[in-house]
């Protein structure tokens, strides 16, 4: 099940009961809705719910397994991951206006995952194993364009911080951070280690 916890009072409240394990969820930018994955017609599917827990399914692709990874700060796009036999993992985006017709962002023989849109809505950070090892990359958004590799020695699970002026990711047990220069082009600095996690953290 999904639960919401009041952080000031440490009071939990059941938000929604789901029919799948390993579900993912994300808040809308205004904090009034939640997108999550649960079963719909025999497959994982994106659902959107208000804080009352009433969920509306949004049909996307026919693939069985999916994960939501981000909701752009302007509220216009939900980013989700599709798992399939042909490509392994692909990144798709779901427009939140118009006919809500999903479209692929990155598909191909390499596995791409953990897509995160920058706060200004111009860039997508994600992990890809195209070199045989997962690294962090950034491309333009909402249409992919010139690709920039950010990590130098492996990386997973990118996250924008400092209003988009930094990009953080994990490399093994090391938490890495990269400064980003402002400008028309994406210009990352050199990755540096912030701290190392304890060995018993999964």
PDB file of C-alpha atoms in Angstrom:
ATOM      1  CA  UNK A   1       0.000   0.000   0.000  1.00  0.00           C
ATOM      2  CA  UNK A   2       0.934   3.654  -0.349  1.00  0.00           C
ATOM      3  CA  UNK A   3       1.053   5.745   2.799  1.00  0.00           C
ATOM      4  CA  UNK A   4       1.457   9.477   3.414  1.00  0.00           C
ATOM      5  CA  UNK A   5       3.255  10.567   6.571  1.00  0.00           C
ATOM      6  CA  UNK A   6       2.745  13.956   8.180  1.00  0.00           C
ATOM      7  CA  UNK A   7       6.386  14.820   8.857  1.00  0.00           C
ATOM      8  CA  UNK A   8       5.618  17.428  11.508  1.00  0.00           C
ATOM      9  CA  UNK A   9       3.439  15.116  13.586  1.00  0.00           C
ATOM     10  CA  UNK A  10       4.856  11.736  12.431  1.00  0.00           C
ATOM     11  CA  UNK A  11       1.315  10.531  11.726  1.00  0.00           C
ATOM     12  CA  UNK A  12       0.885   7.970   8.907  1.00  0.00           C
ATOM     13  CA  UNK A  13      -2.239   7.670   6.750  1.00  0.00           C
ATOM     14  CA  UNK A  14      -2.997   5.003   4.162  1.00  0.00           C
ATOM     15  CA  UNK A  15      -3.308   6.739   0.793  1.00  0.00           C
ATOM     16  CA  UNK A  16      -4.103   3.929  -1.643  1.00  0.00           C
ATOM     17  CA  UNK A  17      -4.214   0.148  -1.748  1.00  0.00           C
ATOM     18  CA  UNK A  18      -2.449  -1.309  -4.770  1.00  0.00           C
ATOM     19  CA  UNK A  19      -2.314  -4.700  -6.443  1.00  0.00           C
ATOM     20  CA  UNK A  20       1.394  -4.775  -7.226  1.00  0.00           C
ATOM     21  CA  UNK A  21       4.629  -4.873  -5.306  1.00  0.00           C
ATOM     22  CA  UNK A  22       7.589  -2.627  -5.990  1.00  0.00           C
ATOM     23  CA  UNK A  23       5.405   0.279  -7.038  1.00  0.00           C
ATOM     24  CA  UNK A  24       6.850   3.753  -7.437  1.00  0.00           C
ATOM     25  CA  UNK A  25       5.220   7.103  -6.785  1.00  0.00           C
ATOM     26  CA  UNK A  26       5.944  10.798  -7.350  1.00  0.00           C
ATOM     27  CA  UNK A  27       4.353  14.040  -6.184  1.00  0.00           C
ATOM     28  CA  UNK A  28       3.029  16.630  -8.598  1.00  0.00           C
ATOM     29  CA  UNK A  29       4.945  19.934  -8.388  1.00  0.00           C
ATOM     30  CA  UNK A  30       2.078  21.616  -6.530  1.00  0.00           C
ATOM     31  CA  UNK A  31       1.833  18.747  -4.040  1.00  0.00           C
ATOM     32  CA  UNK A  32      -1.868  18.156  -4.724  1.00  0.00           C
ATOM     33  CA  UNK A  33      -1.604  14.958  -6.760  1.00  0.00           C
ATOM     34  CA  UNK A  34       0.384  11.756  -6.787  1.00  0.00           C
ATOM     35  CA  UNK A  35       1.280   9.627  -9.799  1.00  0.00           C
ATOM     36  CA  UNK A  36       1.968   5.994  -9.058  1.00  0.00           C
ATOM     37  CA  UNK A  37       2.077   2.587 -10.715  1.00  0.00           C
ATOM     38  CA  UNK A  38      -0.431  -0.158 -10.057  1.00  0.00           C
ATOM     39  CA  UNK A  39      -2.126  -2.902 -12.033  1.00  0.00           C
ATOM     40  CA  UNK A  40      -4.565  -2.070 -14.845  1.00  0.00           C
ATOM     41  CA  UNK A  41      -5.904  -4.682 -17.260  1.00  0.00           C
ATOM     42  CA  UNK A  42      -3.137  -7.102 -16.316  1.00  0.00           C
ATOM     43  CA  UNK A  43      -0.173  -4.732 -16.637  1.00  0.00           C
ATOM     44  CA  UNK A  44       1.527  -1.998 -14.638  1.00  0.00           C
ATOM     45  CA  UNK A  45       0.062   1.390 -15.492  1.00  0.00           C
ATOM     46  CA  UNK A  46       0.324   5.024 -14.510  1.00  0.00           C
ATOM     47  CA  UNK A  47      -2.421   6.205 -12.142  1.00  0.00           C
ATOM     48  CA  UNK A  48      -2.987   9.771 -10.986  1.00  0.00           C
ATOM     49  CA  UNK A  49      -4.796  10.516  -7.746  1.00  0.00           C
ATOM     50  CA  UNK A  50      -5.748  13.499  -5.636  1.00  0.00           C
ATOM     51  CA  UNK A  51      -5.055  13.509  -1.930  1.00  0.00           C
ATOM     52  CA  UNK A  52      -8.361  11.707  -1.357  1.00  0.00           C
ATOM     53  CA  UNK A  53      -6.754   8.609  -2.897  1.00  0.00           C
ATOM     54  CA  UNK A  54      -9.188   8.347  -5.803  1.00  0.00           C
ATOM     55  CA  UNK A  55      -7.044   7.206  -8.707  1.00  0.00           C
ATOM     56  CA  UNK A  56      -7.534   7.600 -12.453  1.00  0.00           C
ATOM     57  CA  UNK A  57      -5.646   5.190 -14.747  1.00  0.00           C
ATOM     58  CA  UNK A  58      -3.853   6.771 -17.698  1.00  0.00           C
ATOM     59  CA  UNK A  59      -3.220   4.072 -20.331  1.00  0.00           C
ATOM     60  CA  UNK A  60       0.275   4.352 -21.822  1.00  0.00           C
ATOM     61  CA  UNK A  61       1.955   1.329 -23.435  1.00  0.00           C
ATOM     62  CA  UNK A  62       1.142  -2.365 -23.509  1.00  0.00           C
ATOM     63  CA  UNK A  63       4.337  -3.280 -21.661  1.00  0.00           C
ATOM     64  CA  UNK A  64       3.819  -5.270 -18.476  1.00  0.00           C
ATOM     65  CA  UNK A  65       6.303  -3.493 -16.191  1.00  0.00           C
ATOM     66  CA  UNK A  66       6.650   0.265 -15.627  1.00  0.00           C
ATOM     67  CA  UNK A  67       8.010   2.741 -13.050  1.00  0.00           C
ATOM     68  CA  UNK A  68       7.342   6.471 -12.672  1.00  0.00           C
ATOM     69  CA  UNK A  69      10.535   8.454 -12.093  1.00  0.00           C
ATOM     70  CA  UNK A  70       9.683  12.173 -12.286  1.00  0.00           C
ATOM     71  CA  UNK A  71       7.058  14.878 -12.754  1.00  0.00           C
ATOM     72  CA  UNK A  72       8.484  17.981 -14.443  1.00  0.00           C
ATOM     73  CA  UNK A  73       8.455  21.155 -12.347  1.00  0.00           C
ATOM     74  CA  UNK A  74       6.061  22.909 -14.758  1.00  0.00           C
ATOM     75  CA  UNK A  75       3.603  20.037 -14.312  1.00  0.00           C
ATOM     76  CA  UNK A  76       3.481  19.272 -18.039  1.00  0.00           C
ATOM     77  CA  UNK A  77       5.183  15.871 -18.161  1.00  0.00           C
ATOM     78  CA  UNK A  78       5.396  12.655 -16.195  1.00  0.00           C
ATOM     79  CA  UNK A  79       8.526  10.618 -16.888  1.00  0.00           C
ATOM     80  CA  UNK A  80       8.213   6.851 -16.675  1.00  0.00           C
ATOM     81  CA  UNK A  81      10.336   3.792 -17.321  1.00  0.00           C
ATOM     82  CA  UNK A  82       9.176   0.905 -19.496  1.00  0.00           C
ATOM     83  CA  UNK A  83      10.716  -2.559 -19.148  1.00  0.00           C
ATOM     84  CA  UNK A  84      10.464  -4.813 -22.201  1.00  0.00           C
ATOM     85  CA  UNK A  85      12.128  -7.817 -23.817  1.00  0.00           C
ATOM     86  CA  UNK A  86      13.456  -5.967 -26.869  1.00  0.00           C
ATOM     87  CA  UNK A  87      15.333  -3.081 -25.247  1.00  0.00           C
ATOM     88  CA  UNK A  88      15.420  -3.842 -21.540  1.00  0.00           C
ATOM     89  CA  UNK A  89      14.603  -0.371 -20.179  1.00  0.00           C
ATOM     90  CA  UNK A  90      13.348   2.679 -22.082  1.00  0.00           C
ATOM     91  CA  UNK A  91      12.374   6.187 -20.964  1.00  0.00           C
ATOM     92  CA  UNK A  92       8.953   7.511 -22.005  1.00  0.00           C
ATOM     93  CA  UNK A  93       7.166  10.786 -21.232  1.00  0.00           C
ATOM     94  CA  UNK A  94       3.466  11.331 -20.629  1.00  0.00           C
ATOM     95  CA  UNK A  95       2.141  14.829 -21.480  1.00  0.00           C
ATOM     96  CA  UNK A  96      -0.367  16.043 -18.920  1.00  0.00           C
ATOM     97  CA  UNK A  97      -2.310  18.243 -21.329  1.00  0.00           C
ATOM     98  CA  UNK A  98      -4.160  17.497 -24.573  1.00  0.00           C
ATOM     99  CA  UNK A  99      -4.884  13.842 -25.327  1.00  0.00           C
ATOM    100  CA  UNK A 100      -2.238  12.587 -22.862  1.00  0.00           C
ATOM    101  CA  UNK A 101      -0.676  10.440 -25.562  1.00  0.00           C
ATOM    102  CA  UNK A 102       2.623   9.013 -24.290  1.00  0.00           C
ATOM    103  CA  UNK A 103       5.709   9.205 -26.454  1.00  0.00           C
ATOM    104  CA  UNK A 104       9.125   7.564 -26.264  1.00  0.00           C
ATOM    105  CA  UNK A 105      11.998   9.737 -25.138  1.00  0.00           C
ATOM    106  CA  UNK A 106      14.885   7.242 -25.330  1.00  0.00           C
ATOM    107  CA  UNK A 107      14.549   3.739 -26.764  1.00  0.00           C
ATOM    108  CA  UNK A 108      17.122   1.400 -28.192  1.00  0.00           C
ATOM    109  CA  UNK A 109      19.400  -1.521 -27.422  1.00  0.00           C
ATOM    110  CA  UNK A 110      20.965   0.167 -24.369  1.00  0.00           C
ATOM    111  CA  UNK A 111      19.076   0.308 -21.100  1.00  0.00           C
ATOM    112  CA  UNK A 112      18.086   3.818 -19.984  1.00  0.00           C
ATOM    113  CA  UNK A 113      16.466   4.536 -16.648  1.00  0.00           C
ATOM    114  CA  UNK A 114      15.909   6.906 -13.722  1.00  0.00           C
ATOM    115  CA  UNK A 115      15.044   9.915 -15.910  1.00  0.00           C
ATOM    116  CA  UNK A 116      14.953  13.227 -14.020  1.00  0.00           C
ATOM    117  CA  UNK A 117      13.984  16.582 -15.571  1.00  0.00           C
ATOM    118  CA  UNK A 118      15.954  19.661 -14.522  1.00  0.00           C
ATOM    119  CA  UNK A 119      14.052  22.343 -12.547  1.00  0.00           C
ATOM    120  CA  UNK A 120      14.060  24.695 -15.559  1.00  0.00           C
ATOM    121  CA  UNK A 121      12.590  21.948 -17.760  1.00  0.00           C
ATOM    122  CA  UNK A 122      15.426  22.085 -20.314  1.00  0.00           C
ATOM    123  CA  UNK A 123      17.390  18.908 -19.561  1.00  0.00           C
ATOM    124  CA  UNK A 124      16.873  15.248 -18.753  1.00  0.00           C
ATOM    125  CA  UNK A 125      19.406  13.392 -16.616  1.00  0.00           C
ATOM    126  CA  UNK A 126      19.352   9.609 -16.760  1.00  0.00           C
ATOM    127  CA  UNK A 127      21.439   6.461 -16.396  1.00  0.00           C
ATOM    128  CA  UNK A 128      22.465   4.334 -19.386  1.00  0.00           C
ATOM    129  CA  UNK A 129      24.551   1.180 -19.776  1.00  0.00           C
ATOM    130  CA  UNK A 130      25.468   1.861 -23.416  1.00  0.00           C
ATOM    131  CA  UNK A 131      29.191   1.535 -22.589  1.00  0.00           C
ATOM    132  CA  UNK A 132      28.668  -1.745 -20.746  1.00  0.00           C
ATOM    133  CA  UNK A 133      28.636   0.077 -17.399  1.00  0.00           C
ATOM    134  CA  UNK A 134      25.936   2.412 -16.174  1.00  0.00           C
ATOM    135  CA  UNK A 135      26.894   6.065 -16.455  1.00  0.00           C
ATOM    136  CA  UNK A 136      24.997   9.341 -16.037  1.00  0.00           C
ATOM    137  CA  UNK A 137      24.069  11.352 -19.130  1.00  0.00           C
ATOM    138  CA  UNK A 138      22.137  14.540 -19.854  1.00  0.00           C
ATOM    139  CA  UNK A 139      20.168  15.437 -22.984  1.00  0.00           C
ATOM    140  CA  UNK A 140      17.817  18.242 -23.949  1.00  0.00           C
ATOM    141  CA  UNK A 141      14.157  17.993 -22.943  1.00  0.00           C
ATOM    142  CA  UNK A 142      11.375  17.384 -23.970  1.00  0.00           C
ATOM    143  CA  UNK A 143      13.074  16.350 -27.230  1.00  0.00           C
ATOM    144  CA  UNK A 144      16.399  14.494 -26.906  1.00  0.00           C
ATOM    145  CA  UNK A 145      19.350  16.170 -28.595  1.00  0.00           C
ATOM    146  CA  UNK A 146      23.061  16.566 -28.007  1.00  0.00           C
ATOM    147  CA  UNK A 147      24.145  14.066 -25.355  1.00  0.00           C
ATOM    148  CA  UNK A 148      26.653  14.880 -22.589  1.00  0.00           C
ATOM    149  CA  UNK A 149      28.168  12.255 -20.327  1.00  0.00           C
ATOM    150  CA  UNK A 150      28.370  13.513 -16.749  1.00  0.00           C
ATOM    151  CA  UNK A 151      29.897  10.660 -14.732  1.00  0.00           C
ATOM    152  CA  UNK A 152      33.457   9.508 -15.334  1.00  0.00           C
ATOM    153  CA  UNK A 153      33.645   6.178 -13.515  1.00  0.00           C
ATOM    154  CA  UNK A 154      30.104   4.817 -13.314  1.00  0.00           C
ATOM    155  CA  UNK A 155      26.924   6.250 -11.839  1.00  0.00           C
ATOM    156  CA  UNK A 156      23.253   5.620 -11.051  1.00  0.00           C
ATOM    157  CA  UNK A 157      20.153   7.476  -9.875  1.00  0.00           C
ATOM    158  CA  UNK A 158      20.750  11.126 -10.821  1.00  0.00           C
ATOM    159  CA  UNK A 159      19.051  13.941  -8.910  1.00  0.00           C
ATOM    160  CA  UNK A 160      19.048  17.688  -9.564  1.00  0.00           C
ATOM    161  CA  UNK A 161      19.843  19.896  -6.571  1.00  0.00           C
ATOM    162  CA  UNK A 162      20.530  23.566  -5.867  1.00  0.00           C
ATOM    163  CA  UNK A 163      17.806  24.614  -8.304  1.00  0.00           C
ATOM    164  CA  UNK A 164      19.504  22.768 -11.145  1.00  0.00           C
ATOM    165  CA  UNK A 165      22.985  24.131 -10.480  1.00  0.00           C
ATOM    166  CA  UNK A 166      24.134  20.710  -9.298  1.00  0.00           C
ATOM    167  CA  UNK A 167      23.570  17.122 -10.335  1.00  0.00           C
ATOM    168  CA  UNK A 168      24.039  14.371  -7.779  1.00  0.00           C
ATOM    169  CA  UNK A 169      24.275  10.628  -8.343  1.00  0.00           C
ATOM    170  CA  UNK A 170      25.459   7.423  -6.689  1.00  0.00           C
ATOM    171  CA  UNK A 171      28.531   5.463  -7.743  1.00  0.00           C
ATOM    172  CA  UNK A 172      28.644   2.291  -5.699  1.00  0.00           C
ATOM    173  CA  UNK A 173      28.606   3.544  -2.102  1.00  0.00           C
ATOM    174  CA  UNK A 174      29.890   6.998  -3.046  1.00  0.00           C
ATOM    175  CA  UNK A 175      27.588   9.991  -3.325  1.00  0.00           C
ATOM    176  CA  UNK A 176      28.873  12.191  -6.151  1.00  0.00           C
ATOM    177  CA  UNK A 177      28.068  15.782  -7.096  1.00  0.00           C
ATOM    178  CA  UNK A 178      28.722  17.759 -10.284  1.00  0.00           C
ATOM    179  CA  UNK A 179      28.371  21.522 -10.607  1.00  0.00           C
ATOM    180  CA  UNK A 180      26.527  22.771 -13.698  1.00  0.00           C
ATOM    181  CA  UNK A 181      27.363  26.060 -15.414  1.00  0.00           C
ATOM    182  CA  UNK A 182      24.420  28.209 -16.462  1.00  0.00           C
ATOM    183  CA  UNK A 183      24.050  28.893 -20.169  1.00  0.00           C
ATOM    184  CA  UNK A 184      22.451  27.809 -23.406  1.00  0.00           C
ATOM    185  CA  UNK A 185      24.463  24.566 -23.443  1.00  0.00           C
ATOM    186  CA  UNK A 186      24.709  21.987 -20.687  1.00  0.00           C
ATOM    187  CA  UNK A 187      28.205  22.312 -19.187  1.00  0.00           C
ATOM    188  CA  UNK A 188      28.993  19.957 -16.297  1.00  0.00           C
ATOM    189  CA  UNK A 189      32.051  20.257 -14.107  1.00  0.00           C
ATOM    190  CA  UNK A 190      34.225  17.455 -12.734  1.00  0.00           C
ATOM    191  CA  UNK A 191      32.471  14.951 -10.435  1.00  0.00           C
ATOM    192  CA  UNK A 192      33.569  14.988  -6.809  1.00  0.00           C
ATOM    193  CA  UNK A 193      32.725  12.669  -3.939  1.00  0.00           C
ATOM    194  CA  UNK A 194      30.573  14.162  -1.172  1.00  0.00           C
ATOM    195  CA  UNK A 195      30.493  11.175   1.179  1.00  0.00           C
ATOM    196  CA  UNK A 196      30.540   7.378   1.253  1.00  0.00           C
ATOM    197  CA  UNK A 197      27.565   5.392   2.468  1.00  0.00           C
ATOM    198  CA  UNK A 198      27.959   2.636   5.083  1.00  0.00           C
ATOM    199  CA  UNK A 199      28.533  -0.786   3.541  1.00  0.00           C
ATOM    200  CA  UNK A 200      25.264  -2.190   4.952  1.00  0.00           C
ATOM    201  CA  UNK A 201      23.101   0.315   3.014  1.00  0.00           C
ATOM    202  CA  UNK A 202      21.225  -1.188   0.057  1.00  0.00           C
TER     203      UNK A 202
END
